[in-house]
Coordinates of C-alpha atoms in Angstrom, one line a residue:
Chain A
M1 CA -9.6 -2.6 -17.6
A2 CA -6.3 -3.2 -15.9
R3 CA -3.2 -1.6 -17.3
I4 CA -0.3 -4.1 -17.6
S5 CA 3.1 -3.4 -19.0
V6 CA 6.4 -5.2 -19.1
Q7 CA 9.0 -2.7 -20.2
T8 CA 12.7 -1.8 -20.1
E9 CA 12.1 1.9 -19.5
D10 CA 11.3 3.5 -16.1
F11 CA 7.7 4.3 -15.2
D12 CA 6.3 7.7 -14.1
I13 CA 4.5 7.1 -10.8
G14 CA 2.6 10.4 -10.8
A15 CA 1.4 9.9 -14.4
E16 CA 0.2 6.3 -13.6
F17 CA -1.8 7.6 -10.6
A18 CA -3.3 10.3 -12.8
A19 CA -4.2 7.9 -15.6
L20 CA -5.8 5.5 -13.2
T21 CA -8.0 8.2 -11.5
A22 CA -8.6 10.6 -14.4
G23 CA -12.3 11.7 -14.5
R24 CA -13.3 9.3 -11.7
T25 CA -15.3 10.3 -8.7
D26 CA -16.2 6.7 -7.5
I27 CA -12.7 6.0 -6.1
G28 CA -12.1 6.4 -2.4
G29 CA -8.6 5.0 -2.1
I30 CA -5.7 3.9 -4.1
G31 CA -3.1 1.5 -2.8
C32 CA 0.4 1.5 -4.3
F33 CA 3.6 -0.4 -4.0
V34 CA 6.9 0.4 -5.7
G35 CA 9.8 -2.1 -5.6
T36 CA 13.3 -0.8 -6.1
V37 CA 16.8 -2.2 -6.5
R38 CA 18.3 -2.3 -3.0
A39 CA 22.1 -2.2 -2.4
S40 CA 22.4 -2.9 1.3
A41 CA 25.7 -2.2 3.1
Q42 CA 26.4 -5.9 3.4
D43 CA 25.7 -7.3 0.0
R44 CA 26.6 -4.3 -2.1
V45 CA 24.4 -5.1 -5.1
A46 CA 25.5 -2.7 -7.8
A47 CA 22.9 -3.7 -10.4
M48 CA 20.6 -6.5 -11.4
T49 CA 19.3 -7.9 -14.6
L50 CA 15.7 -9.0 -14.9
E51 CA 15.0 -11.8 -17.4
H52 CA 11.5 -12.9 -18.2
Y53 CA 9.5 -15.2 -20.5
P54 CA 8.1 -12.7 -23.0
A55 CA 5.3 -15.0 -24.5
M56 CA 4.0 -15.8 -21.0
T57 CA 4.7 -12.7 -18.8
E58 CA 1.8 -10.4 -19.6
R59 CA -0.6 -13.3 -19.6
A60 CA 0.6 -14.5 -16.2
I61 CA 0.2 -11.0 -14.8
A62 CA -3.3 -10.7 -16.3
R63 CA -4.3 -13.9 -14.5
I64 CA -3.0 -12.5 -11.2
V65 CA -5.0 -9.3 -11.8
E66 CA -8.1 -11.3 -12.7
E67 CA -7.7 -13.2 -9.4
A68 CA -7.5 -9.8 -7.5
E69 CA -10.6 -8.6 -9.3
R70 CA -12.4 -11.8 -8.3
R71 CA -11.5 -11.2 -4.6
W72 CA -12.0 -7.4 -4.3
E73 CA -14.3 -4.9 -6.1
L74 CA -11.5 -3.0 -7.8
L75 CA -12.2 0.2 -9.8
G76 CA -8.9 0.1 -11.6
C77 CA -5.5 -1.6 -11.4
T78 CA -2.0 -1.0 -12.9
V79 CA 0.9 -3.4 -12.9
I80 CA 4.2 -2.3 -14.5
H81 CA 7.3 -4.5 -14.3
R82 CA 10.6 -3.6 -15.7
V83 CA 13.1 -6.0 -17.4
G84 CA 16.7 -5.7 -18.4
R85 CA 19.6 -4.3 -16.5
L86 CA 18.7 -2.0 -13.5
T87 CA 21.2 -0.2 -11.2
A88 CA 20.9 0.3 -7.4
G89 CA 18.1 2.7 -6.5
E90 CA 16.1 2.2 -9.8
N91 CA 12.5 1.2 -9.9
I92 CA 11.6 -2.4 -10.6
V93 CA 7.9 -2.8 -10.2
L94 CA 4.7 -0.6 -9.7
V95 CA 1.4 -1.9 -8.5
L96 CA -1.7 0.3 -8.1
A97 CA -5.2 -0.8 -7.0
A98 CA -8.1 1.6 -6.7
A99 CA -11.3 0.8 -4.8
S100 CA -14.2 2.7 -3.2
H101 CA -12.6 2.2 0.2
R102 CA -9.1 1.8 1.6
Q103 CA -9.2 -1.8 2.8
P104 CA -9.8 -3.5 -0.6
A105 CA -7.3 -1.1 -2.2
L106 CA -4.6 -1.9 0.3
D107 CA -5.3 -5.6 0.4
A108 CA -5.4 -5.9 -3.4
T109 CA -2.0 -4.1 -3.6
A110 CA -0.4 -6.5 -1.1
F111 CA -2.0 -9.5 -2.9
L112 CA -0.8 -8.3 -6.3
I113 CA 2.8 -7.9 -5.2
D114 CA 2.9 -11.1 -3.3
W115 CA 1.6 -13.1 -6.2
L116 CA 3.8 -11.3 -8.7
K117 CA 6.8 -12.4 -6.7
T118 CA 5.8 -16.1 -6.9
K119 CA 3.6 -16.5 -10.0
A120 CA 5.0 -14.3 -12.8
P121 CA 8.0 -15.5 -14.9
F122 CA 10.7 -13.1 -13.9
W123 CA 14.2 -13.9 -12.7
K124 CA 16.8 -11.6 -11.1
K125 CA 20.5 -11.9 -11.5
E126 CA 22.4 -9.7 -9.0
E127 CA 25.7 -8.1 -9.8
F128 CA 28.0 -7.3 -6.8
A129 CA 30.5 -4.5 -6.5
D130 CA 33.3 -7.1 -6.7
G131 CA 32.1 -8.2 -10.2
A132 CA 30.5 -11.4 -9.1
A133 CA 27.0 -12.2 -10.3
T134 CA 24.4 -14.7 -9.0
W135 CA 20.8 -15.6 -9.7
V136 CA 18.6 -14.6 -6.8
E137 CA 17.1 -17.6 -5.1
A138 CA 13.4 -17.8 -4.4
R139 CA 12.6 -17.1 -0.7
A140 CA 10.4 -19.4 1.3
A141 CA 9.1 -16.2 2.9
D142 CA 7.7 -15.1 -0.5
D143 CA 5.9 -18.4 -1.0
A144 CA 4.5 -18.1 2.5
A145 CA 3.3 -14.5 1.8
A146 CA 1.7 -15.6 -1.5
A147 CA 0.0 -18.6 0.3
R148 CA -1.7 -16.3 2.9
W149 CA -4.2 -15.2 0.3
Chain B
M1 CA -3.5 -31.3 -34.6
A2 CA 0.3 -31.5 -35.1
D3 CA 1.5 -35.0 -36.2
A4 CA 4.0 -37.0 -34.3
A5 CA 6.9 -35.7 -36.4
T6 CA 6.2 -32.0 -35.5
P7 CA 8.9 -30.8 -33.1
L8 CA 8.5 -29.3 -29.7
T9 CA 10.0 -26.0 -28.8
I10 CA 12.0 -26.1 -25.6
L11 CA 12.9 -22.8 -23.9
Y12 CA 15.3 -22.3 -21.0
F13 CA 15.6 -19.3 -18.7
A14 CA 18.0 -18.0 -16.1
W15 CA 20.5 -20.6 -14.9
L16 CA 18.9 -23.3 -16.9
R17 CA 19.7 -21.3 -20.0
E18 CA 23.3 -20.8 -18.8
R19 CA 23.8 -24.5 -17.9
T20 CA 22.3 -25.9 -21.1
G21 CA 24.1 -23.2 -23.1
T22 CA 20.9 -22.5 -25.1
S23 CA 17.8 -20.4 -24.8
Q24 CA 15.8 -22.4 -27.3
E25 CA 15.9 -25.7 -29.0
C26 CA 13.6 -27.8 -31.2
V27 CA 13.3 -31.5 -30.5
T28 CA 11.3 -34.4 -31.9
L29 CA 10.1 -36.6 -29.2
P30 CA 10.4 -40.4 -29.0
A31 CA 6.9 -41.9 -28.8
D32 CA 7.2 -42.9 -25.1
V33 CA 7.9 -39.3 -23.9
R34 CA 4.4 -38.0 -23.1
T35 CA 4.7 -35.9 -19.9
V36 CA 6.9 -33.1 -18.5
G37 CA 8.5 -35.6 -16.2
A38 CA 9.5 -38.0 -19.0
L39 CA 10.7 -35.0 -21.1
I40 CA 13.0 -33.9 -18.3
A41 CA 14.5 -37.3 -18.0
W42 CA 15.0 -37.5 -21.8
L43 CA 16.5 -33.9 -22.1
A44 CA 18.9 -34.6 -19.2
E45 CA 20.6 -37.1 -21.4
R46 CA 21.3 -34.7 -24.2
S47 CA 24.6 -33.2 -22.9
P48 CA 26.5 -32.6 -19.7
G49 CA 25.1 -29.1 -19.6
H50 CA 21.5 -30.5 -19.8
A51 CA 22.4 -33.0 -17.1
S52 CA 23.7 -30.2 -14.9
A53 CA 20.6 -28.0 -15.5
F54 CA 18.2 -30.9 -14.5
A55 CA 20.4 -32.3 -11.7
N56 CA 18.2 -31.0 -8.9
R57 CA 14.6 -31.3 -10.2
R58 CA 13.2 -29.7 -7.1
T59 CA 14.6 -26.4 -8.3
V60 CA 13.2 -26.7 -11.8
R61 CA 9.9 -25.2 -12.8
C62 CA 8.0 -25.7 -16.1
A63 CA 5.4 -24.1 -18.2
V64 CA 3.6 -25.9 -21.2
N65 CA 2.2 -23.5 -23.8
Q66 CA 2.7 -20.6 -21.3
D67 CA 0.8 -22.2 -18.4
F68 CA 2.6 -23.4 -15.3
A69 CA 2.9 -27.2 -15.4
D70 CA 4.0 -30.1 -13.3
P71 CA 5.7 -33.4 -14.0
A72 CA 2.4 -35.1 -14.8
T73 CA 1.4 -32.5 -17.4
P74 CA 1.1 -34.0 -20.9
V75 CA 3.4 -32.8 -23.7
G76 CA 3.2 -33.5 -27.3
P77 CA 4.2 -32.4 -30.8
G78 CA 3.9 -28.6 -31.4
D79 CA 4.0 -27.7 -27.7
E80 CA 6.1 -24.9 -26.3
V81 CA 7.7 -26.2 -23.1
A82 CA 9.8 -23.8 -20.9
F83 CA 12.1 -24.7 -18.0
F84 CA 13.2 -22.2 -15.4
P85 CA 14.1 -21.8 -11.7
P86 CA 11.4 -20.6 -9.2
V87 CA 10.5 -17.1 -10.1
T88 CA 12.1 -14.1 -8.3
G89 CA 10.5 -11.0 -9.8
G90 CA 8.6 -8.2 -8.1
Chain C
M1 CA 13.1 12.3 9.2
A2 CA 9.5 12.0 8.3
R3 CA 7.9 14.6 6.1
I4 CA 4.5 15.7 7.6
S5 CA 2.4 18.4 6.0
V6 CA -1.2 19.7 6.6
Q7 CA -2.1 21.9 3.7
T8 CA -4.9 23.2 1.6
E9 CA -3.2 22.7 -1.8
D10 CA -3.0 19.4 -3.6
F11 CA 0.1 17.2 -3.4
D12 CA 2.2 15.9 -6.3
I13 CA 2.5 12.1 -5.8
G14 CA 5.4 11.7 -8.2
A15 CA 7.4 14.5 -6.6
E16 CA 6.8 13.0 -3.1
F17 CA 8.0 9.6 -4.2
A18 CA 11.1 11.2 -5.8
A19 CA 11.8 13.3 -2.6
L20 CA 11.5 10.2 -0.4
T21 CA 13.8 8.1 -2.5
A22 CA 16.3 10.6 -3.9
G23 CA 19.9 9.4 -3.7
R24 CA 18.9 6.3 -1.7
T25 CA 20.0 2.8 -2.6
D26 CA 19.0 1.1 0.7
I27 CA 15.3 1.1 0.0
G28 CA 13.7 -2.1 -1.4
G29 CA 10.0 -1.1 -1.3
I30 CA 7.7 1.9 -0.9
G31 CA 4.1 1.5 0.2
C32 CA 1.7 4.2 -0.6
F33 CA -2.0 5.1 0.0
V34 CA -3.9 8.0 -1.5
G35 CA -7.4 8.8 -0.2
T36 CA -9.8 10.7 -2.5
V37 CA -13.2 12.4 -2.2
R38 CA -15.6 9.7 -3.4
A39 CA -19.0 10.6 -4.8
S40 CA -20.9 7.3 -5.0
A41 CA -24.0 6.9 -7.1
Q42 CA -26.2 6.7 -4.0
D43 CA -25.0 9.5 -1.8
R44 CA -23.9 11.9 -4.5
V45 CA -21.3 13.7 -2.4
A46 CA -20.4 16.9 -4.3
A47 CA -17.7 18.1 -2.0
M48 CA -16.5 18.0 1.6
T49 CA -14.9 20.4 3.9
L50 CA -12.1 19.1 6.2
E51 CA -11.7 21.0 9.5
H52 CA -8.8 20.4 11.8
Y53 CA -7.2 21.5 15.1
P54 CA -4.2 23.4 13.9
A55 CA -2.2 23.5 17.1
M56 CA -2.6 19.7 17.5
T57 CA -2.7 18.2 14.1
E58 CA 0.9 18.0 13.0
R59 CA 1.9 16.9 16.5
A60 CA -0.8 14.1 16.5
I61 CA 0.5 12.9 13.1
A62 CA 4.1 13.0 14.3
R63 CA 3.2 10.7 17.2
I64 CA 1.5 8.3 14.8
V65 CA 4.6 8.3 12.6
E66 CA 6.8 7.7 15.7
E67 CA 4.7 4.8 16.6
A68 CA 5.1 3.3 13.1
E69 CA 8.9 3.9 13.4
R70 CA 8.9 2.0 16.7
R71 CA 7.1 -1.0 15.1
W72 CA 8.9 -1.2 11.7
E73 CA 12.4 -0.3 10.5
L74 CA 11.4 2.5 8.2
L75 CA 13.8 4.3 5.9
G76 CA 11.5 7.2 5.3
C77 CA 7.9 8.3 5.7
T78 CA 5.6 11.0 4.3
V79 CA 2.2 12.0 5.5
I80 CA 0.3 14.8 3.8
H81 CA -3.3 15.6 4.7
R82 CA -5.3 18.3 3.0
V83 CA -7.8 20.6 4.8
G84 CA -10.4 23.0 3.6
R85 CA -13.0 22.4 0.9
L86 CA -12.4 19.6 -1.6
T87 CA -14.6 18.5 -4.5
A88 CA -15.4 14.9 -5.7
G89 CA -12.4 13.2 -7.1
E90 CA -9.8 15.4 -5.3
N91 CA -7.0 14.0 -3.2
I92 CA -7.4 14.1 0.6
V93 CA -4.4 12.3 2.1
L94 CA -1.1 10.7 1.0
V95 CA 0.9 8.2 3.0
L96 CA 4.3 6.9 1.9
A97 CA 6.4 4.4 3.9
A98 CA 9.8 3.2 2.6
A99 CA 11.7 0.1 4.0
S100 CA 14.3 -2.4 2.9
H101 CA 11.6 -5.0 2.1
R102 CA 8.0 -4.9 1.0
Q103 CA 6.3 -6.3 4.1
P104 CA 7.2 -3.5 6.5
A105 CA 6.6 -0.9 3.9
L106 CA 3.1 -2.2 3.2
D107 CA 2.2 -2.9 6.9
A108 CA 3.4 0.6 7.9
T109 CA 1.3 2.2 5.1
A110 CA -1.8 0.4 6.3
F111 CA -1.1 1.2 9.9
L112 CA -0.5 4.9 9.2
I113 CA -3.8 5.4 7.4
D114 CA -5.7 3.3 10.0
W115 CA -4.4 5.4 12.8
L116 CA -4.7 8.7 10.9
K117 CA -8.4 7.9 10.5
T118 CA -8.9 7.5 14.3
K119 CA -6.2 9.5 16.1
A120 CA -5.6 12.7 14.2
P121 CA -7.9 15.7 14.7
F122 CA -9.7 16.0 11.4
W123 CA -13.4 16.3 10.8
K124 CA -15.2 15.9 7.4
K125 CA -18.4 17.7 6.5
E126 CA -20.0 16.3 3.4
E127 CA -22.0 18.4 0.9
F128 CA -24.6 16.6 -1.2
A129 CA -25.8 17.4 -4.6
D130 CA -29.2 18.6 -3.2
G131 CA -27.4 21.2 -1.0
A132 CA -27.6 19.4 2.3
A133 CA -24.5 19.1 4.4
T134 CA -23.7 16.7 7.3
W135 CA -20.8 15.9 9.5
V136 CA -19.4 12.4 8.7
E137 CA -19.9 10.1 11.6
A138 CA -17.0 8.0 12.9
R139 CA -17.3 4.4 11.7
A140 CA -16.9 1.5 14.1
A141 CA -15.1 -0.3 11.3
D142 CA -12.4 2.4 11.4
D143 CA -11.9 1.9 15.2
A144 CA -11.7 -1.8 14.6
A145 CA -9.1 -1.4 11.9
A146 CA -7.0 0.9 14.1
A147 CA -7.3 -1.5 17.0
R148 CA -5.8 -4.4 14.9
W149 CA -2.4 -3.0 15.3
Chain D
M1 CA 2.5 28.3 37.2
A2 CA -0.7 30.1 36.3
D3 CA -2.7 31.3 39.3
A4 CA -6.3 30.4 40.0
A5 CA -7.6 33.6 38.2
T6 CA -5.9 32.7 34.9
P7 CA -8.5 31.7 32.4
L8 CA -8.7 28.5 30.4
T9 CA -9.1 28.5 26.7
I10 CA -11.9 26.3 25.4
L11 CA -11.9 25.3 21.7
Y12 CA -14.8 23.7 19.8
F13 CA -14.6 21.9 16.5
A14 CA -17.1 20.5 13.9
W15 CA -20.6 20.2 15.2
L16 CA -19.6 21.2 18.8
R17 CA -18.5 24.5 17.3
E18 CA -21.8 24.8 15.4
R19 CA -24.0 24.0 18.4
T20 CA -22.2 26.2 20.9
G21 CA -22.0 28.9 18.3
T22 CA -18.4 29.6 19.1
S23 CA -15.0 28.3 18.1
Q24 CA -13.1 29.6 21.1
E25 CA -14.0 31.1 24.5
C26 CA -12.0 32.0 27.7
V27 CA -13.4 30.9 31.0
T28 CA -12.3 31.3 34.6
L29 CA -13.1 28.1 36.5
P30 CA -14.9 27.8 39.8
A31 CA -12.5 26.1 42.3
D32 CA -14.4 22.8 42.3
V33 CA -14.0 22.2 38.6
R34 CA -10.7 20.3 38.3
T35 CA -11.3 17.6 35.7
V36 CA -12.6 17.4 32.1
G37 CA -15.7 15.7 33.3
A38 CA -16.5 18.5 35.8
L39 CA -15.7 21.1 33.1
I40 CA -18.2 19.5 30.7
A41 CA -20.9 19.6 33.3
W42 CA -20.1 23.2 34.1
L43 CA -19.9 24.3 30.4
A44 CA -23.2 22.5 29.6
E45 CA -25.0 25.1 31.8
R46 CA -23.7 28.1 29.9
S47 CA -26.3 28.2 27.2
P48 CA -28.9 26.1 25.4
G49 CA -26.3 25.7 22.6
H50 CA -23.7 24.4 25.1
A51 CA -26.3 22.1 26.6
S52 CA -27.1 20.7 23.1
A53 CA -23.4 20.3 22.3
F54 CA -22.8 18.2 25.4
A55 CA -26.1 16.4 25.4
N56 CA -24.7 13.1 24.4
R57 CA -21.3 12.8 26.1
R58 CA -20.5 9.5 24.4
T59 CA -20.0 11.4 21.1
V60 CA -17.8 14.1 22.6
R61 CA -14.0 13.8 22.6
C62 CA -11.5 16.1 24.4
A63 CA -7.9 17.2 24.2
V64 CA -6.1 19.1 27.0
N65 CA -3.1 21.0 25.8
Q66 CA -3.2 19.2 22.5
D67 CA -3.2 15.7 24.0
F68 CA -6.2 13.4 23.9
A69 CA -7.9 13.4 27.3
D70 CA -10.7 11.7 29.1
P71 CA -13.2 12.7 31.8
A72 CA -10.7 12.1 34.6
T73 CA -7.9 14.2 33.0
P74 CA -7.2 17.2 35.3
V75 CA -7.7 20.7 34.0
G76 CA -6.6 24.0 35.5
P77 CA -5.9 27.7 34.9
G78 CA -4.0 28.4 31.6
D79 CA -4.9 25.1 30.0
E80 CA -6.2 24.8 26.4
V81 CA -9.1 22.4 26.4
A82 CA -10.6 21.3 23.1
F83 CA -13.9 19.5 22.5
F84 CA -14.8 17.7 19.3
P85 CA -16.6 14.7 17.8
P86 CA -14.8 11.4 17.1
V87 CA -12.3 12.2 14.3
T88 CA -13.1 11.4 10.7
G89 CA -10.0 12.4 8.7
G90 CA -7.9 10.2 6.5

């Protein structure tokens, strides 16, 4: 039931909402999160490259979605994660979760992005304005966020 | 089942790929290498790059046949074993 | 800075995301919630009419947004609430909150919809398939959700 | 400031509008009606519809000049006072 995609091209947020809700009258709320490439004043990230483990990625995302479906009564779910080189301001990830009421929709959205950050095989390499490039290190805060659930 | 001579496929991602200088290699295991932990110790001997990739094992994660694994997870002929840093997507 | 609109016409989710993030490279995450008219199998809501207090509504929403901006460092915020008659499946409300990281974006989104439900002067009258119509009663669960923050 | 003869504007929403049969009325207050609570008691006497609208005061909410108010909030000439049920938007 869930739509899962790992792709290089950008996603169309409006079209994904429309596809998730088309013809449905049982949905009361849709939670959504979009992650984007941030270039803060300090670190001046110009771009990043997202590497992944193709044979495993969609399967790992499917398991995260199944876990969300076990925890909440979801009426639909979309996870799209981009890979390849993305420049500052570009979309990285889209999560949508639809439910009959807002609380499960919002909780499932937060759960999905927390677990994607810690349990799906993606790695980010950041390129800085001065030409340097480094692999992003996993954050303890992300592990703590994922462990809340 | 694969026989003992069937190679394993080893995949490396992110800085493990950069340090080992390879994204994929096929290896035939000695009979006494039967777990992820033993495999790491054995691979670390293959080259200075491999030694560097596995120098700090706390920062190395593993999947066996596309499932997350730990040092005690069994490995054997025909398996696909991937090594990578903690994930940072999302 | 926030975009607030009370309107009869539908909103374009993709266009609202684009307007919020256009030209920005400081945003790391955007949280979103969309509320829709739900017609469950049991209660068979065919439509609802949203009444509001025009002189007060946008001001009440602006205060809720200001409170969110006091609590989280938001880089942008959109609240659109529809009024008038809406049929099953139609959009009611859109909340967007952008921040440098996901947690404030998601928390602010949940806060905004919780407070909108309890502190903005809107009233829903539901029409059922059999022709009956009743004013929706406020839910204790909504007060509890708003009081969490 | 408005003098004592300046009327108040009273607005009703949702089922308070339906029960009173009006969305808006202008009233000139007796001198002893100086709070929302006193105003409700006074308005409830105006018609059976008003009495019905204010019968269960726990379900009536109020705003004075577009700010949420309570029974102790002062009201006076020139004010806009709105009565409505607990809100149910979002």
